Amino acid sequence: MNPESSEYEARNSDEEATWQAFQYVSGELTAEEERAFESQLAADQALREAVASVVRTCGAVHVVESAPMPAPVTTAREFRGVAAAGWSVVFGALALTLVALLSVWWPSASDDAANIADGGQPVEGTAASSASPEVDEQDVLAMWYASEEELSGDQILADESLPLVDGQDDFVVPGWMFAALEPERMDGMVEEMMEEMPQPGSTNN
Amino acid sequence: MSEAKQSAESPAETEGERLHPDVVAALYSEHAVELRSFLTGVLRDADLAGDVLQAAFTKAVEVGHTSQEESRKAWLFRVAFNEAMQIKRRGRIHERSTRQLARIREEHDSGRAEDEAFRSEDVARVRQALDVLPEAQRQVVRMRIYEEKTFAVIAEELGCPLGTVLTRMRLAMGKLAGRLSDEDLERER
């Protein structure tokens, strides 16, 4: 006999037994059909097990259909978890920013306080002043001017491996770089810029 | 002493003229849930099913040693069925309602504590099987078992021929009950 056909027959037989059992259990059979089924039950263990299986299945179906699925709760939990993680990132970033700002502001404020207590002026350029408070502003300016003179005097750059670009020989340090270290020159540049800007009342027409 | 009796009475299984209590306890542990379900299907009454279950195991203690070990489950079911049919014939079941499924549900809800794990496994398996049923079949299952409507009413509400509704229910029950049977077989292995 073909194994596939015997398997098919067995499955069909199981399905038939289950259907008969369901009809018996759910009261679909007539009195005569019920008696006939019960006489089969007296001799057929597979049919008895089919009855038991149908009863268990019906009970489980009732439980499943009467209970809501817990999926929405899980989704809400997951959403709350993601939201909490997002807020953690935001608060962490804010805390880091605050720490960074404090680390910049705190030494500057303490140096200013010390200078003022000594009768001096607050030092501008906080990073430089906090790194080497003993370096004077005039010393820095002197270093810049010395480097400018070296370059203008056709001095060779310390690093000879760097490629020279055409026109680099006549390189001049721009004025705005010195203005950052020399407040008087900066003030002059700002005034020149303000004069060159068009006034609100004046039009070309 | 007959051959059958000799083969059934191995020294480890019997205690005098009775089955060893450990053997009966193992029988109860292995088959009580299924047997109770079977009896509920026959009697359509959870309390009566419980009474017959106890009677069947009392018989197992008294005369279980006369059965063969390999067919003891079938023997137990047959004894329980005969007991149930005696009760039926004596007319102790007065009500013959078409709402037996409601009683099965009550039996399922008021199960014994030791059956709870078994029941929750059934529910999980049936839920999985229901999820993969075609919606048309699941709808019929829901209306017949949960809403307890007759097939005629279901056919009318769905606007389908009665034969179509019966076919859907038959296919669905085959899949659902088959799922439980497959799992039982795997557990026995």
GROMACS .gro file of C-alpha atoms in nm:
model
  394
    1MET     CA    1   0.000   0.000   0.000
    2ASN     CA    2   0.121   0.350  -0.078
    3PRO     CA    3   0.243   0.512   0.247
    4GLU     CA    4   0.110   0.852   0.140
    5SER     CA    5  -0.238   0.719   0.076
    6SER     CA    6  -0.241   0.531   0.408
    7GLU     CA    7  -0.134   0.848   0.586
    8TYR     CA    8  -0.410   1.039   0.409
    9GLU     CA    9  -0.663   0.777   0.512
   10ALA     CA   10  -0.542   0.787   0.871
   11ARG     CA   11  -0.572   1.167   0.878
   12ASN     CA   12  -0.916   1.148   0.723
   13SER     CA   13  -1.011   0.886   0.979
   14ASP     CA   14  -0.888   1.107   1.264
   15GLU     CA   15  -1.081   1.402   1.125
   16GLU     CA   16  -1.394   1.190   1.093
   17ALA     CA   17  -1.355   1.065   1.452
   18THR     CA   18  -1.308   1.422   1.577
   19TRP     CA   19  -1.614   1.540   1.388
   20GLN     CA   20  -1.830   1.258   1.520
   21ALA     CA   21  -1.703   1.327   1.871
   22PHE     CA   22  -1.781   1.697   1.837
   23GLN     CA   23  -2.133   1.624   1.717
   24TYR     CA   24  -2.183   1.384   2.008
   25VAL     CA   25  -2.044   1.622   2.270
   26SER     CA   26  -2.232   1.926   2.141
   27GLY     CA   27  -2.565   1.742   2.116
   28GLU     CA   28  -2.594   1.753   1.739
   29LEU     CA   29  -2.681   1.383   1.707
   30THR     CA   30  -3.029   1.236   1.717
   31ALA     CA   31  -3.110   0.984   1.993
   32GLU     CA   32  -3.056   0.697   1.754
   33GLU     CA   33  -2.722   0.836   1.626
   34GLU     CA   34  -2.615   0.889   1.983
   35ARG     CA   35  -2.686   0.531   2.081
   36ALA     CA   36  -2.494   0.409   1.778
   37PHE     CA   37  -2.201   0.630   1.868
   38GLU     CA   38  -2.201   0.509   2.227
   39SER     CA   39  -2.195   0.148   2.114
   40GLN     CA   40  -1.883   0.240   1.914
   41LEU     CA   41  -1.737   0.409   2.219
   42ALA     CA   42  -1.769   0.082   2.416
   43ALA     CA   43  -1.513  -0.080   2.186
   44ASP     CA   44  -1.300   0.196   2.031
   45GLN     CA   45  -1.030   0.357   2.244
   46ALA     CA   46  -0.932   0.601   1.966
   47LEU     CA   47  -1.290   0.729   1.959
   48ARG     CA   48  -1.288   0.774   2.339
   49GLU     CA   49  -0.969   0.975   2.311
   50ALA     CA   50  -1.127   1.181   2.034
   51VAL     CA   51  -1.415   1.268   2.270
   52ALA     CA   52  -1.165   1.373   2.538
   53SER     CA   53  -0.973   1.579   2.286
   54VAL     CA   54  -1.286   1.759   2.165
   55VAL     CA   55  -1.385   1.845   2.523
   56ARG     CA   56  -1.039   1.984   2.597
   57THR     CA   57  -1.040   2.178   2.270
   58CYS     CA   58  -1.380   2.334   2.332
   59GLY     CA   59  -1.278   2.436   2.685
   60ALA     CA   60  -0.956   2.593   2.556
   61VAL     CA   61  -1.134   2.773   2.272
   62HIS     CA   62  -1.372   2.924   2.526
   63VAL     CA   63  -1.083   3.050   2.736
   64VAL     CA   64  -0.898   3.192   2.434
   65GLU     CA   65  -1.202   3.369   2.292
   66SER     CA   66  -1.303   3.517   2.625
   67ALA     CA   67  -0.955   3.651   2.712
   68PRO     CA   68  -0.809   3.957   2.537
   69MET     CA   69  -0.459   3.927   2.392
   70PRO     CA   70  -0.188   4.095   2.604
   71ALA     CA   71  -0.008   4.238   2.298
   72PRO     CA   72  -0.112   4.607   2.344
   73VAL     CA   73   0.031   4.610   2.696
   74THR     CA   74   0.363   4.484   2.565
   75THR     CA   75   0.365   4.750   2.295
   76ALA     CA   76   0.292   5.023   2.548
   77ARG     CA   77   0.571   4.896   2.770
   78GLU     CA   78   0.814   4.894   2.481
   79PHE     CA   79   0.711   5.249   2.389
   80ARG     CA   80   0.762   5.366   2.746
   81GLY     CA   81   1.104   5.202   2.746
   82VAL     CA   82   1.208   5.380   2.426
   83ALA     CA   83   1.077   5.712   2.557
   84ALA     CA   84   1.267   5.668   2.883
   85ALA     CA   85   1.586   5.591   2.691
   86GLY     CA   86   1.534   5.902   2.477
   87TRP     CA   87   1.489   6.125   2.780
   88SER     CA   88   1.798   5.969   2.939
   89VAL     CA   89   2.004   6.066   2.634
   90VAL     CA   90   1.867   6.422   2.639
   91PHE     CA   91   1.932   6.469   3.011
   92GLY     CA   92   2.277   6.314   2.978
   93ALA     CA   93   2.367   6.555   2.698
   94LEU     CA   94   2.241   6.851   2.900
   95ALA     CA   95   2.442   6.740   3.203
   96LEU     CA   96   2.761   6.706   2.994
   97THR     CA   97   2.707   7.053   2.844
   98LEU     CA   98   2.658   7.200   3.189
   99VAL     CA   99   2.976   7.034   3.321
  100ALA     CA  100   3.174   7.161   3.020
  101LEU     CA  101   3.049   7.516   3.068
  102LEU     CA  102   3.128   7.506   3.438
  103SER     CA  103   3.477   7.371   3.374
  104VAL     CA  104   3.547   7.670   3.140
  105TRP     CA  105   3.381   7.935   3.354
  106TRP     CA  106   3.501   7.829   3.700
  107PRO     CA  107   3.885   7.874   3.660
  108SER     CA  108   3.834   8.197   3.466
  109ALA     CA  109   3.616   8.340   3.739
  110SER     CA  110   3.863   8.239   4.007
  111ASP     CA  111   4.156   8.392   3.814
  112ASP     CA  112   3.965   8.714   3.759
  113ALA     CA  113   3.882   8.728   4.125
  114ALA     CA  114   4.249   8.675   4.215
  115ASN     CA  115   4.366   8.943   3.972
  116ILE     CA  116   4.110   9.191   4.093
  117ALA     CA  117   4.211   9.121   4.452
  118ASP     CA  118   4.574   9.196   4.350
  119GLY     CA  119   4.464   9.529   4.202
  120GLY     CA  120   4.492   9.419   3.839
  121GLN     CA  121   4.238   9.374   3.554
  122PRO     CA  122   4.058   9.055   3.459
  123VAL     CA  123   4.257   8.864   3.197
  124GLU     CA  124   4.089   8.816   2.861
  125GLY     CA  125   4.128   8.495   2.666
  126THR     CA  126   4.034   8.254   2.936
  127ALA     CA  127   4.190   7.939   2.796
  128ALA     CA  128   4.534   8.091   2.758
  129SER     CA  129   4.523   8.268   3.088
  130SER     CA  130   4.414   7.959   3.275
  131ALA     CA  131   4.682   7.745   3.110
  132SER     CA  132   4.973   7.985   3.184
  133PRO     CA  133   4.865   8.277   3.396
  134GLU     CA  134   5.226   8.403   3.430
  135VAL     CA  135   5.255   8.479   3.052
  136ASP     CA  136   5.194   8.845   2.993
  137GLU     CA  137   4.986   8.981   2.708
  138GLN     CA  138   5.284   9.183   2.583
  139ASP     CA  139   5.496   8.866   2.565
  140VAL     CA  140   5.239   8.699   2.339
  141LEU     CA  141   5.229   9.004   2.114
  142ALA     CA  142   5.607   9.006   2.096
  143MET     CA  143   5.606   8.642   1.986
  144TRP     CA  144   5.355   8.717   1.708
  145TYR     CA  145   5.555   9.016   1.586
  146ALA     CA  146   5.877   8.812   1.587
  147SER     CA  147   5.717   8.540   1.377
  148GLU     CA  148   5.584   8.807   1.136
  149GLU     CA  149   5.933   8.954   1.096
  150GLU     CA  150   6.082   8.611   1.031
  151LEU     CA  151   5.831   8.541   0.755
  152SER     CA  152   5.867   8.885   0.595
  153GLY     CA  153   6.245   8.850   0.604
  154ASP     CA  154   6.240   8.543   0.373
  155GLN     CA  155   6.311   8.314   0.660
  156ILE     CA  156   6.269   7.943   0.588
  157LEU     CA  157   5.986   7.771   0.763
  158ALA     CA  158   6.092   7.538   1.040
  159ASP     CA  159   5.927   7.245   0.867
  160GLU     CA  160   6.096   7.214   0.530
  161SER     CA  161   5.896   6.912   0.438
  162LEU     CA  162   5.586   7.123   0.385
  163PRO     CA  163   5.527   7.203   0.019
  164LEU     CA  164   5.556   7.567  -0.076
  165VAL     CA  165   5.269   7.720  -0.262
  166ASP     CA  166   5.315   7.990  -0.523
  167GLY     CA  167   5.291   8.330  -0.358
  168GLN     CA  168   5.355   8.193  -0.013
  169ASP     CA  169   5.687   8.374   0.005
  170ASP     CA  170   5.514   8.706   0.048
  171PHE     CA  171   5.272   8.567   0.310
  172VAL     CA  172   5.168   8.829   0.563
  173VAL     CA  173   4.984   8.755   0.883
  174PRO     CA  174   4.641   8.919   0.846
  175GLY     CA  175   4.554   9.203   1.074
  176TRP     CA  176   4.253   9.034   1.233
  177MET     CA  177   4.484   8.774   1.391
  178PHE     CA  178   4.664   9.049   1.581
  179ALA     CA  179   4.340   9.225   1.656
  180ALA     CA  180   4.236   8.923   1.861
  181LEU     CA  181   4.536   8.985   2.086
  182GLU     CA  182   4.554   9.363   2.059
  183PRO     CA  183   4.227   9.525   2.172
  184GLU     CA  184   4.317   9.875   2.045
  185ARG     CA  185   4.369   9.749   1.691
  186MET     CA  186   4.044   9.549   1.715
  187ASP     CA  187   3.850   9.859   1.819
  188GLY     CA  188   3.992  10.046   1.520
  189MET     CA  189   3.890   9.768   1.280
  190VAL     CA  190   3.537   9.760   1.420
  191GLU     CA  191   3.502  10.135   1.374
  192GLU     CA  192   3.621  10.108   1.013
  193MET     CA  193   3.373   9.827   0.945
  194MET     CA  194   3.087  10.029   1.097
  195GLU     CA  195   3.171  10.325   0.878
  196GLU     CA  196   3.177  10.113   0.564
  197MET     CA  197   2.836   9.956   0.637
  198PRO     CA  198   2.532  10.132   0.477
  199GLN     CA  199   2.333  10.344   0.723
  200PRO     CA  200   1.961  10.251   0.783
  201GLY     CA  201   1.832  10.587   0.652
  202SER     CA  202   2.049  10.609   0.340
  203THR     CA  203   1.936  10.448   0.018
  204ASN     CA  204   2.096  10.433  -0.324
  205ASN     CA  205   1.792  10.582  -0.484
  206MET     CA  206  -0.413  -1.838   3.667
  207SER     CA  207  -0.454  -1.723   3.305
  208GLU     CA  208  -0.168  -1.608   3.083
  209ALA     CA  209  -0.303  -1.258   3.070
  210LYS     CA  210  -0.320  -1.240   3.446
  211GLN     CA  211   0.031  -1.377   3.484
  212SER     CA  212   0.171  -1.116   3.244
  213ALA     CA  213  -0.010  -0.835   3.422
  214GLU     CA  214   0.114  -0.933   3.766
  215SER     CA  215   0.479  -0.854   3.770
  216PRO     CA  216   0.619  -0.841   4.124
  217ALA     CA  217   0.688  -0.466   4.107
  218GLU     CA  218   0.332  -0.380   4.000
  219THR     CA  219   0.121  -0.575   4.245
  220GLU     CA  220   0.084  -0.573   4.619
  221GLY     CA  221  -0.100  -0.888   4.717
  222GLU     CA  222  -0.411  -0.905   4.498
  223ARG     CA  223  -0.409  -0.540   4.410
  224LEU     CA  224  -0.210  -0.299   4.198
  225HIS     CA  225   0.070  -0.128   4.385
  226PRO     CA  226  -0.040   0.218   4.507
  227ASP     CA  227   0.250   0.377   4.318
  228VAL     CA  228   0.124   0.223   3.994
  229VAL     CA  229  -0.225   0.358   4.055
  230ALA     CA  230  -0.084   0.700   4.140
  231ALA     CA  231   0.115   0.698   3.816
  232LEU     CA  232  -0.198   0.599   3.623
  233TYR     CA  233  -0.388   0.885   3.781
  234SER     CA  234  -0.112   1.134   3.707
  235GLU     CA  235  -0.088   1.024   3.346
  236HIS     CA  236  -0.452   0.977   3.247
  237ALA     CA  237  -0.684   1.152   3.493
  238VAL     CA  238  -0.715   1.479   3.298
  239GLU     CA  239  -0.791   1.306   2.970
  240LEU     CA  240  -1.028   1.062   3.136
  241ARG     CA  241  -1.214   1.341   3.313
  242SER     CA  242  -1.255   1.519   2.979
  243PHE     CA  243  -1.387   1.203   2.819
  244LEU     CA  244  -1.637   1.148   3.098
  245THR     CA  245  -1.751   1.509   3.078
  246GLY     CA  246  -1.819   1.457   2.709
  247VAL     CA  247  -2.025   1.147   2.782
  248LEU     CA  248  -2.213   1.272   3.087
  249ARG     CA  249  -2.217   1.649   3.013
  250ASP     CA  250  -2.190   1.708   3.384
  251ALA     CA  251  -1.867   1.805   3.561
  252ASP     CA  252  -1.973   1.678   3.906
  253LEU     CA  253  -2.085   1.342   3.773
  254ALA     CA  254  -1.769   1.314   3.568
  255GLY     CA  255  -1.565   1.367   3.887
  256ASP     CA  256  -1.765   1.098   4.069
  257VAL     CA  257  -1.717   0.847   3.789
  258LEU     CA  258  -1.347   0.927   3.770
  259GLN     CA  259  -1.308   0.838   4.137
  260ALA     CA  260  -1.511   0.521   4.089
  261ALA     CA  261  -1.292   0.418   3.796
  262PHE     CA  262  -0.973   0.456   3.998
  263THR     CA  263  -1.126   0.270   4.290
  264LYS     CA  264  -1.183  -0.018   4.048
  265ALA     CA  265  -0.826   0.020   3.927
  266VAL     CA  266  -0.706  -0.033   4.284
  267GLU     CA  267  -0.937  -0.330   4.339
  268VAL     CA  268  -0.917  -0.520   4.011
  269GLY     CA  269  -0.659  -0.332   3.804
  270HIS     CA  270  -0.414  -0.617   3.845
  271THR     CA  271  -0.630  -0.823   3.610
  272SER     CA  272  -0.554  -0.589   3.321
  273GLN     CA  273  -0.246  -0.600   3.100
  274GLU     CA  274   0.005  -0.325   3.146
  275GLU     CA  275   0.026  -0.232   2.777
  276SER     CA  276  -0.351  -0.186   2.749
  277ARG     CA  277  -0.416  -0.043   3.093
  278LYS     CA  278  -0.518   0.300   2.963
  279ALA     CA  279  -0.784   0.148   2.736
  280TRP     CA  280  -0.898  -0.072   3.025
  281LEU     CA  281  -0.933   0.233   3.250
  282PHE     CA  282  -1.135   0.422   2.990
  283ARG     CA  283  -1.359   0.122   2.929
  284VAL     CA  284  -1.429   0.077   3.300
  285ALA     CA  285  -1.507   0.449   3.334
  286PHE     CA  286  -1.730   0.445   3.027
  287ASN     CA  287  -1.930   0.148   3.156
  288GLU     CA  288  -1.974   0.324   3.489
  289ALA     CA  289  -2.089   0.640   3.311
  290MET     CA  290  -2.338   0.451   3.095
  291GLN     CA  291  -2.487   0.282   3.401
  292ILE     CA  292  -2.547   0.622   3.553
  293LYS     CA  293  -2.700   0.744   3.228
  294ARG     CA  294  -2.932   0.445   3.203
  295ARG     CA  295  -3.045   0.478   3.561
  296GLY     CA  296  -3.180   0.812   3.459
  297ARG     CA  297  -2.962   1.018   3.687
  298ILE     CA  298  -2.920   1.262   3.404
  299HIS     CA  299  -3.259   1.425   3.379
  300GLU     CA  300  -3.172   1.717   3.163
  301ARG     CA  301  -3.085   1.659   2.801
  302SER     CA  302  -2.999   2.007   2.690
  303THR     CA  303  -2.856   2.122   2.364
  304ARG     CA  304  -2.626   2.351   2.560
  305GLN     CA  305  -2.377   2.090   2.671
  306LEU     CA  306  -2.088   2.307   2.565
  307ALA     CA  307  -2.170   2.548   2.845
  308ARG     CA  308  -2.126   2.264   3.092
  309ILE     CA  309  -1.798   2.167   2.934
  310ARG     CA  310  -1.687   2.524   2.981
  311GLU     CA  311  -1.790   2.513   3.348
  312GLU     CA  312  -1.595   2.192   3.388
  313HIS     CA  313  -1.296   2.357   3.228
  314ASP     CA  314  -1.320   2.665   3.448
  315SER     CA  315  -1.363   2.475   3.774
  316GLY     CA  316  -1.080   2.232   3.721
  317ARG     CA  317  -0.870   2.084   3.996
  318ALA     CA  318  -0.546   2.251   4.090
  319GLU     CA  319  -0.329   1.969   3.956
  320ASP     CA  320  -0.495   2.003   3.616
  321GLU     CA  321  -0.410   2.371   3.581
  322ALA     CA  322  -0.073   2.323   3.411
  323PHE     CA  323  -0.232   2.076   3.169
  324ARG     CA  324  -0.512   2.321   3.093
  325SER     CA  325  -0.283   2.617   3.038
  326GLU     CA  326  -0.083   2.407   2.791
  327ASP     CA  327  -0.405   2.322   2.609
  328VAL     CA  328  -0.501   2.689   2.595
  329ALA     CA  329  -0.161   2.789   2.457
  330ARG     CA  330  -0.171   2.522   2.187
  331VAL     CA  331  -0.528   2.596   2.088
  332ARG     CA  332  -0.450   2.969   2.075
  333GLN     CA  333  -0.164   2.899   1.834
  334ALA     CA  334  -0.386   2.676   1.622
  335LEU     CA  335  -0.666   2.934   1.620
  336ASP     CA  336  -0.425   3.205   1.505
  337VAL     CA  337  -0.341   3.016   1.188
  338LEU     CA  338  -0.699   2.915   1.106
  339PRO     CA  339  -0.862   3.087   0.809
  340GLU     CA  340  -1.082   3.367   0.941
  341ALA     CA  341  -1.398   3.206   0.802
  342GLN     CA  342  -1.330   2.889   1.001
  343ARG     CA  343  -1.232   3.074   1.316
  344GLN     CA  344  -1.552   3.277   1.294
  345VAL     CA  345  -1.764   2.962   1.289
  346VAL     CA  346  -1.567   2.813   1.578
  347ARG     CA  347  -1.617   3.130   1.781
  348MET     CA  348  -1.990   3.147   1.709
  349ARG     CA  349  -2.055   2.781   1.782
  350ILE     CA  350  -1.835   2.721   2.087
  351TYR     CA  351  -1.802   3.062   2.251
  352GLU     CA  352  -2.132   3.223   2.153
  353GLU     CA  353  -2.308   2.884   2.166
  354LYS     CA  354  -2.517   2.946   1.858
  355THR     CA  355  -2.664   2.657   1.663
  356PHE     CA  356  -2.531   2.585   1.317
  357ALA     CA  357  -2.864   2.691   1.167
  358VAL     CA  358  -2.842   3.033   1.334
  359ILE     CA  359  -2.477   3.070   1.228
  360ALA     CA  360  -2.565   2.990   0.868
  361GLU     CA  361  -2.845   3.245   0.875
  362GLU     CA  362  -2.630   3.518   1.027
  363LEU     CA  363  -2.341   3.460   0.789
  364GLY     CA  364  -2.567   3.417   0.488
  365CYS     CA  365  -2.404   3.084   0.405
  366PRO     CA  366  -2.553   2.744   0.327
  367LEU     CA  367  -2.568   2.516   0.632
  368GLY     CA  368  -2.337   2.267   0.457
  369THR     CA  369  -2.067   2.535   0.420
  370VAL     CA  370  -2.083   2.618   0.790
  371LEU     CA  371  -2.062   2.250   0.886
  372THR     CA  372  -1.766   2.198   0.655
  373ARG     CA  373  -1.581   2.495   0.804
  374MET     CA  374  -1.647   2.368   1.155
  375ARG     CA  375  -1.537   2.017   1.068
  376LEU     CA  376  -1.211   2.136   0.914
  377ALA     CA  377  -1.140   2.368   1.206
  378MET     CA  378  -1.210   2.104   1.471
  379GLY     CA  379  -0.983   1.862   1.287
  380LYS     CA  380  -0.699   2.112   1.302
  381LEU     CA  381  -0.758   2.220   1.663
  382ALA     CA  382  -0.803   1.874   1.813
  383GLY     CA  383  -0.524   1.742   1.591
  384ARG     CA  384  -0.290   1.999   1.742
  385LEU     CA  385  -0.361   1.870   2.092
  386SER     CA  386  -0.324   1.506   1.984
  387ASP     CA  387   0.011   1.576   1.815
  388GLU     CA  388   0.143   1.747   2.126
  389ASP     CA  389   0.021   1.458   2.344
  390LEU     CA  390   0.202   1.210   2.124
  391GLU     CA  391   0.524   1.410   2.143
  392ARG     CA  392   0.493   1.431   2.521
  393GLU     CA  393   0.448   1.054   2.547
  394ARG     CA  394   0.768   1.006   2.341
   0.00000   0.00000   0.00000
